[in-house]
Amino acid sequence: EPEVTQTPSHQVTQMGQEVILRCVPISNHLYFYWYRQILGQKVEFLVSFYNNEISEKSEIFDDQFSVERPDGSNFTLKIRSTKLEDSAMYFCAGTGMWSYEQYFGPGTRLTVT
Amino acid sequence: GQQLNQSPQSMFIQEGEDVSMNCTSSSIFNTWLWYKQDPGEGPVLLIALYKAGELTSNGRLTAQFGITRKDSFLNISASIPSDVGIYFCAGRMDSNYQLIWGAGTKLIIKP
């Protein structure tokens, strides 16, 4: 059964550094999402991406965040200058055409020190 | 922003008991999804609901899309130890791609 994969599983970075979180969605998926989950809290939407464009973004997704799908396979989330409060699990998800069922990757735990 | 109220926050049950949890909102949703999350892992989709009044089962799990489109219920029958985890409801509104999430129900099975 195809799965969403994410790398790395855990990233530790210093405040102010840039990080890139990577996701390989399921191959026939067309809509892609990033969510974050602060430890012990609910999942929060960051951004959705379709046809190489951002479809929606939340208030959390400010100018420090960017997404791209550079090679038609990987889907990346970049945080330009990390803050302590960016520490969280970041999940990538995807859906296929004509579906609203979002399938999630295992997540990347980002720790900002 | 839109919010989903999920309850209960946690449940302590005996193995073999049935479990019920629900999500409510003041807004109308056109899709309800129920996920389970184990510690350190991503949410796993359990059931998807698309029509008001729809009742869908997945093994021992049954979920319903409320007829007002503002709520949804998940029931687990005859719970087993591997049911422990956090269950999340997530809803999608007509105009959005994003999922709006409940705060989760933590299921703990007493030995």
Coordinates of C-alpha atoms in Angstrom, one line a residue:
Chain A
E1 CA 0.0 0.0 0.0
P2 CA 1.5 3.4 -1.0
E3 CA 2.5 5.7 1.8
V4 CA 3.5 9.2 2.4
T5 CA 7.1 9.5 3.6
Q6 CA 8.8 12.4 5.4
T7 CA 12.4 13.2 6.1
P8 CA 14.0 13.7 8.4
S9 CA 12.1 12.1 11.2
H10 CA 13.7 14.5 13.7
Q11 CA 15.4 17.8 13.1
V12 CA 17.1 19.8 15.7
T13 CA 18.1 23.4 14.8
Q14 CA 19.2 26.6 16.4
M15 CA 16.9 29.6 16.5
G16 CA 17.3 31.7 13.4
Q17 CA 18.5 28.9 11.2
E18 CA 16.7 27.8 8.1
V19 CA 15.2 24.3 7.9
I20 CA 13.7 22.4 5.0
L21 CA 11.3 19.6 5.7
R22 CA 10.7 17.1 3.0
C23 CA 7.8 14.9 2.0
V24 CA 7.2 12.4 -0.8
P25 CA 3.5 12.2 -1.3
I26 CA 1.7 9.2 -2.8
S27 CA 2.4 9.2 -6.5
N28 CA -1.2 9.8 -7.8
H29 CA -2.1 12.5 -5.3
L30 CA -2.6 16.0 -6.7
Y31 CA -3.4 18.1 -3.6
F32 CA -0.8 18.5 -0.9
Y33 CA -0.9 19.9 2.6
W34 CA 1.3 20.8 5.5
Y35 CA 0.0 20.7 9.1
R36 CA 1.7 21.1 12.4
Q37 CA 1.0 19.8 15.8
I38 CA 2.5 21.3 18.9
L39 CA 3.1 18.6 21.5
G40 CA -0.1 17.5 23.1
Q41 CA -2.2 19.8 21.1
K42 CA -4.5 19.6 18.1
V43 CA -3.4 19.4 14.5
E44 CA -3.3 22.9 12.8
F45 CA -3.5 23.6 9.1
L46 CA -0.6 25.5 7.5
V47 CA -1.0 25.4 3.8
S48 CA -2.5 23.6 0.8
F49 CA -0.9 23.3 -2.6
Y50 CA -2.3 22.3 -6.0
N51 CA -0.9 22.7 -9.5
N52 CA 2.3 24.2 -8.2
E53 CA 0.5 27.0 -6.4
I54 CA -0.7 27.7 -2.9
S55 CA -4.4 27.2 -2.7
E56 CA -5.0 28.2 0.9
K57 CA -2.8 29.2 3.8
S58 CA -3.5 29.9 7.5
E59 CA -2.4 32.7 9.7
I60 CA 0.4 30.6 10.9
F61 CA 1.9 30.4 7.4
D62 CA 3.6 33.8 7.4
D63 CA 6.4 35.1 5.4
Q64 CA 8.9 32.8 7.2
F65 CA 7.3 29.8 5.5
S66 CA 7.4 28.7 2.0
V67 CA 6.5 25.5 0.1
E68 CA 7.5 24.1 -3.3
R69 CA 7.4 20.9 -5.3
P70 CA 10.7 21.2 -7.1
D71 CA 10.8 18.0 -9.1
G72 CA 7.3 16.7 -9.2
S73 CA 8.0 14.2 -6.5
N74 CA 9.2 16.0 -3.3
F75 CA 7.0 18.5 -1.5
T76 CA 9.0 20.7 0.8
L77 CA 8.3 23.1 3.6
K78 CA 10.9 25.7 4.3
I79 CA 11.1 27.8 7.4
R80 CA 13.6 30.7 6.8
S81 CA 14.4 31.8 10.3
T82 CA 13.2 29.4 12.9
K83 CA 11.8 30.5 16.2
L84 CA 11.4 28.6 19.5
E85 CA 7.7 28.4 18.9
D86 CA 8.2 26.6 15.6
S87 CA 9.0 23.5 17.6
A88 CA 6.3 21.0 16.7
M89 CA 5.5 17.9 14.6
Y90 CA 5.1 18.8 11.0
F91 CA 2.9 16.5 8.9
C92 CA 2.6 16.3 5.2
A93 CA -0.7 15.0 3.7
G94 CA -2.1 14.5 0.2
T95 CA -5.3 13.7 -1.6
G96 CA -6.1 12.4 -5.0
M97 CA -8.5 13.9 -7.5
W98 CA -12.2 13.8 -6.5
S99 CA -11.3 12.9 -3.0
Y100 CA -11.3 14.7 0.3
E101 CA -9.6 11.9 2.2
Q102 CA -6.2 13.2 3.3
Y103 CA -3.5 10.7 4.0
F104 CA -0.7 11.7 6.3
G105 CA 3.0 11.0 6.6
P106 CA 4.7 10.0 9.8
G107 CA 5.8 13.5 10.5
T108 CA 9.0 15.4 11.2
R109 CA 9.7 16.5 14.7
L110 CA 11.3 19.9 14.7
T111 CA 13.1 21.1 17.8
V112 CA 14.3 24.6 17.8
T113 CA 16.8 25.4 20.6
Chain B
G1 CA -11.7 30.9 13.1
Q2 CA -13.9 27.8 12.9
Q3 CA -13.7 25.4 15.7
L4 CA -14.7 21.9 16.4
N5 CA -15.6 20.9 19.9
Q6 CA -14.6 17.3 20.5
S7 CA -15.6 15.4 23.6
P8 CA -14.8 13.7 25.8
Q9 CA -11.2 14.9 26.2
S10 CA -10.2 11.4 27.5
M11 CA -11.9 8.1 28.3
F12 CA -10.8 5.4 30.7
I13 CA -12.6 2.2 29.8
Q14 CA -12.4 -1.5 30.4
E15 CA -11.4 -3.8 27.6
G16 CA -14.6 -5.0 25.9
E17 CA -16.6 -1.9 26.5
D18 CA -18.1 0.2 23.8
V19 CA -16.8 3.8 23.3
S20 CA -18.6 6.9 22.0
M21 CA -17.1 10.3 21.1
N22 CA -18.4 13.2 19.2
C23 CA -17.6 16.5 17.5
T24 CA -19.8 19.5 17.3
S25 CA -19.5 22.8 15.6
S26 CA -21.5 26.0 15.0
S27 CA -20.6 25.8 11.4
I28 CA -21.8 23.4 8.6
F29 CA -19.3 20.9 7.2
N30 CA -19.6 18.9 4.0
T31 CA -17.0 16.3 5.0
W32 CA -16.2 14.6 8.3
L33 CA -13.1 12.5 8.8
W34 CA -12.1 10.5 11.8
Y35 CA -8.4 9.8 12.4
K36 CA -6.4 7.8 15.0
Q37 CA -3.0 8.9 16.1
D38 CA -0.6 6.8 18.0
P39 CA 2.3 8.5 19.9
G40 CA 5.0 9.8 17.6
E41 CA 3.1 9.0 14.5
G42 CA 1.0 10.7 11.9
P43 CA -2.8 10.5 12.0
V44 CA -4.3 7.5 10.2
L45 CA -7.6 7.8 8.5
L46 CA -10.3 5.6 9.9
I47 CA -13.6 6.7 8.3
A48 CA -14.7 9.4 5.9
L49 CA -18.3 10.8 5.8
Y50 CA -19.7 12.8 3.0
K51 CA -23.5 13.0 3.4
A52 CA -25.7 14.3 6.1
G53 CA -27.2 11.3 8.0
E54 CA -24.6 8.9 6.5
L55 CA -23.6 6.0 8.8
T56 CA -20.4 4.2 7.9
S57 CA -18.6 1.3 9.5
N58 CA -15.0 0.1 9.4
G59 CA -14.8 -3.1 11.4
R60 CA -15.7 -2.3 15.0
L61 CA -15.8 1.4 14.3
T62 CA -19.0 3.2 13.2
A63 CA -19.2 6.9 12.5
Q64 CA -22.2 9.1 11.6
F65 CA -22.5 12.4 9.8
G66 CA -25.1 14.4 11.8
I67 CA -28.2 15.5 9.9
T68 CA -27.6 19.1 10.7
R69 CA -24.1 18.8 9.2
K70 CA -22.7 20.4 12.3
D71 CA -21.7 17.2 14.2
S72 CA -20.4 13.7 13.9
F73 CA -20.1 10.7 16.1
L74 CA -17.6 7.8 16.4
N75 CA -18.4 4.6 18.2
I76 CA -16.0 1.8 18.9
S77 CA -17.6 -1.5 19.9
A78 CA -15.9 -4.1 22.1
S79 CA -12.7 -2.2 22.6
I80 CA -9.4 -4.0 22.6
P81 CA -5.9 -2.9 23.8
S82 CA -4.8 -1.8 20.4
D83 CA -7.6 0.8 20.3
V84 CA -5.6 3.0 22.7
G85 CA -4.5 6.3 21.2
I86 CA -5.9 9.7 20.4
Y87 CA -8.9 10.0 18.1
F88 CA -9.4 13.1 16.1
C89 CA -12.4 14.4 14.2
A90 CA -11.6 16.7 11.2
G91 CA -14.1 18.6 9.1
R92 CA -14.0 20.2 5.8
M93 CA -16.2 23.1 4.9
D94 CA -17.6 23.8 1.4
S95 CA -15.2 26.6 0.6
N96 CA -12.0 25.3 1.9
Y97 CA -9.5 22.6 1.2
Q98 CA -8.1 22.6 4.7
L99 CA -9.2 20.3 7.5
I100 CA -10.3 21.8 10.8
W101 CA -9.5 19.6 13.7
G102 CA -11.0 18.7 17.0
A103 CA -8.7 18.6 20.1
G104 CA -8.8 14.8 20.2
T105 CA -10.2 12.2 22.5
K106 CA -7.6 10.1 24.3
L107 CA -8.6 6.5 24.8
I108 CA -7.1 4.6 27.7
I109 CA -7.9 1.0 28.4
K110 CA -7.7 0.0 32.0
P111 CA -5.9 -3.3 32.6

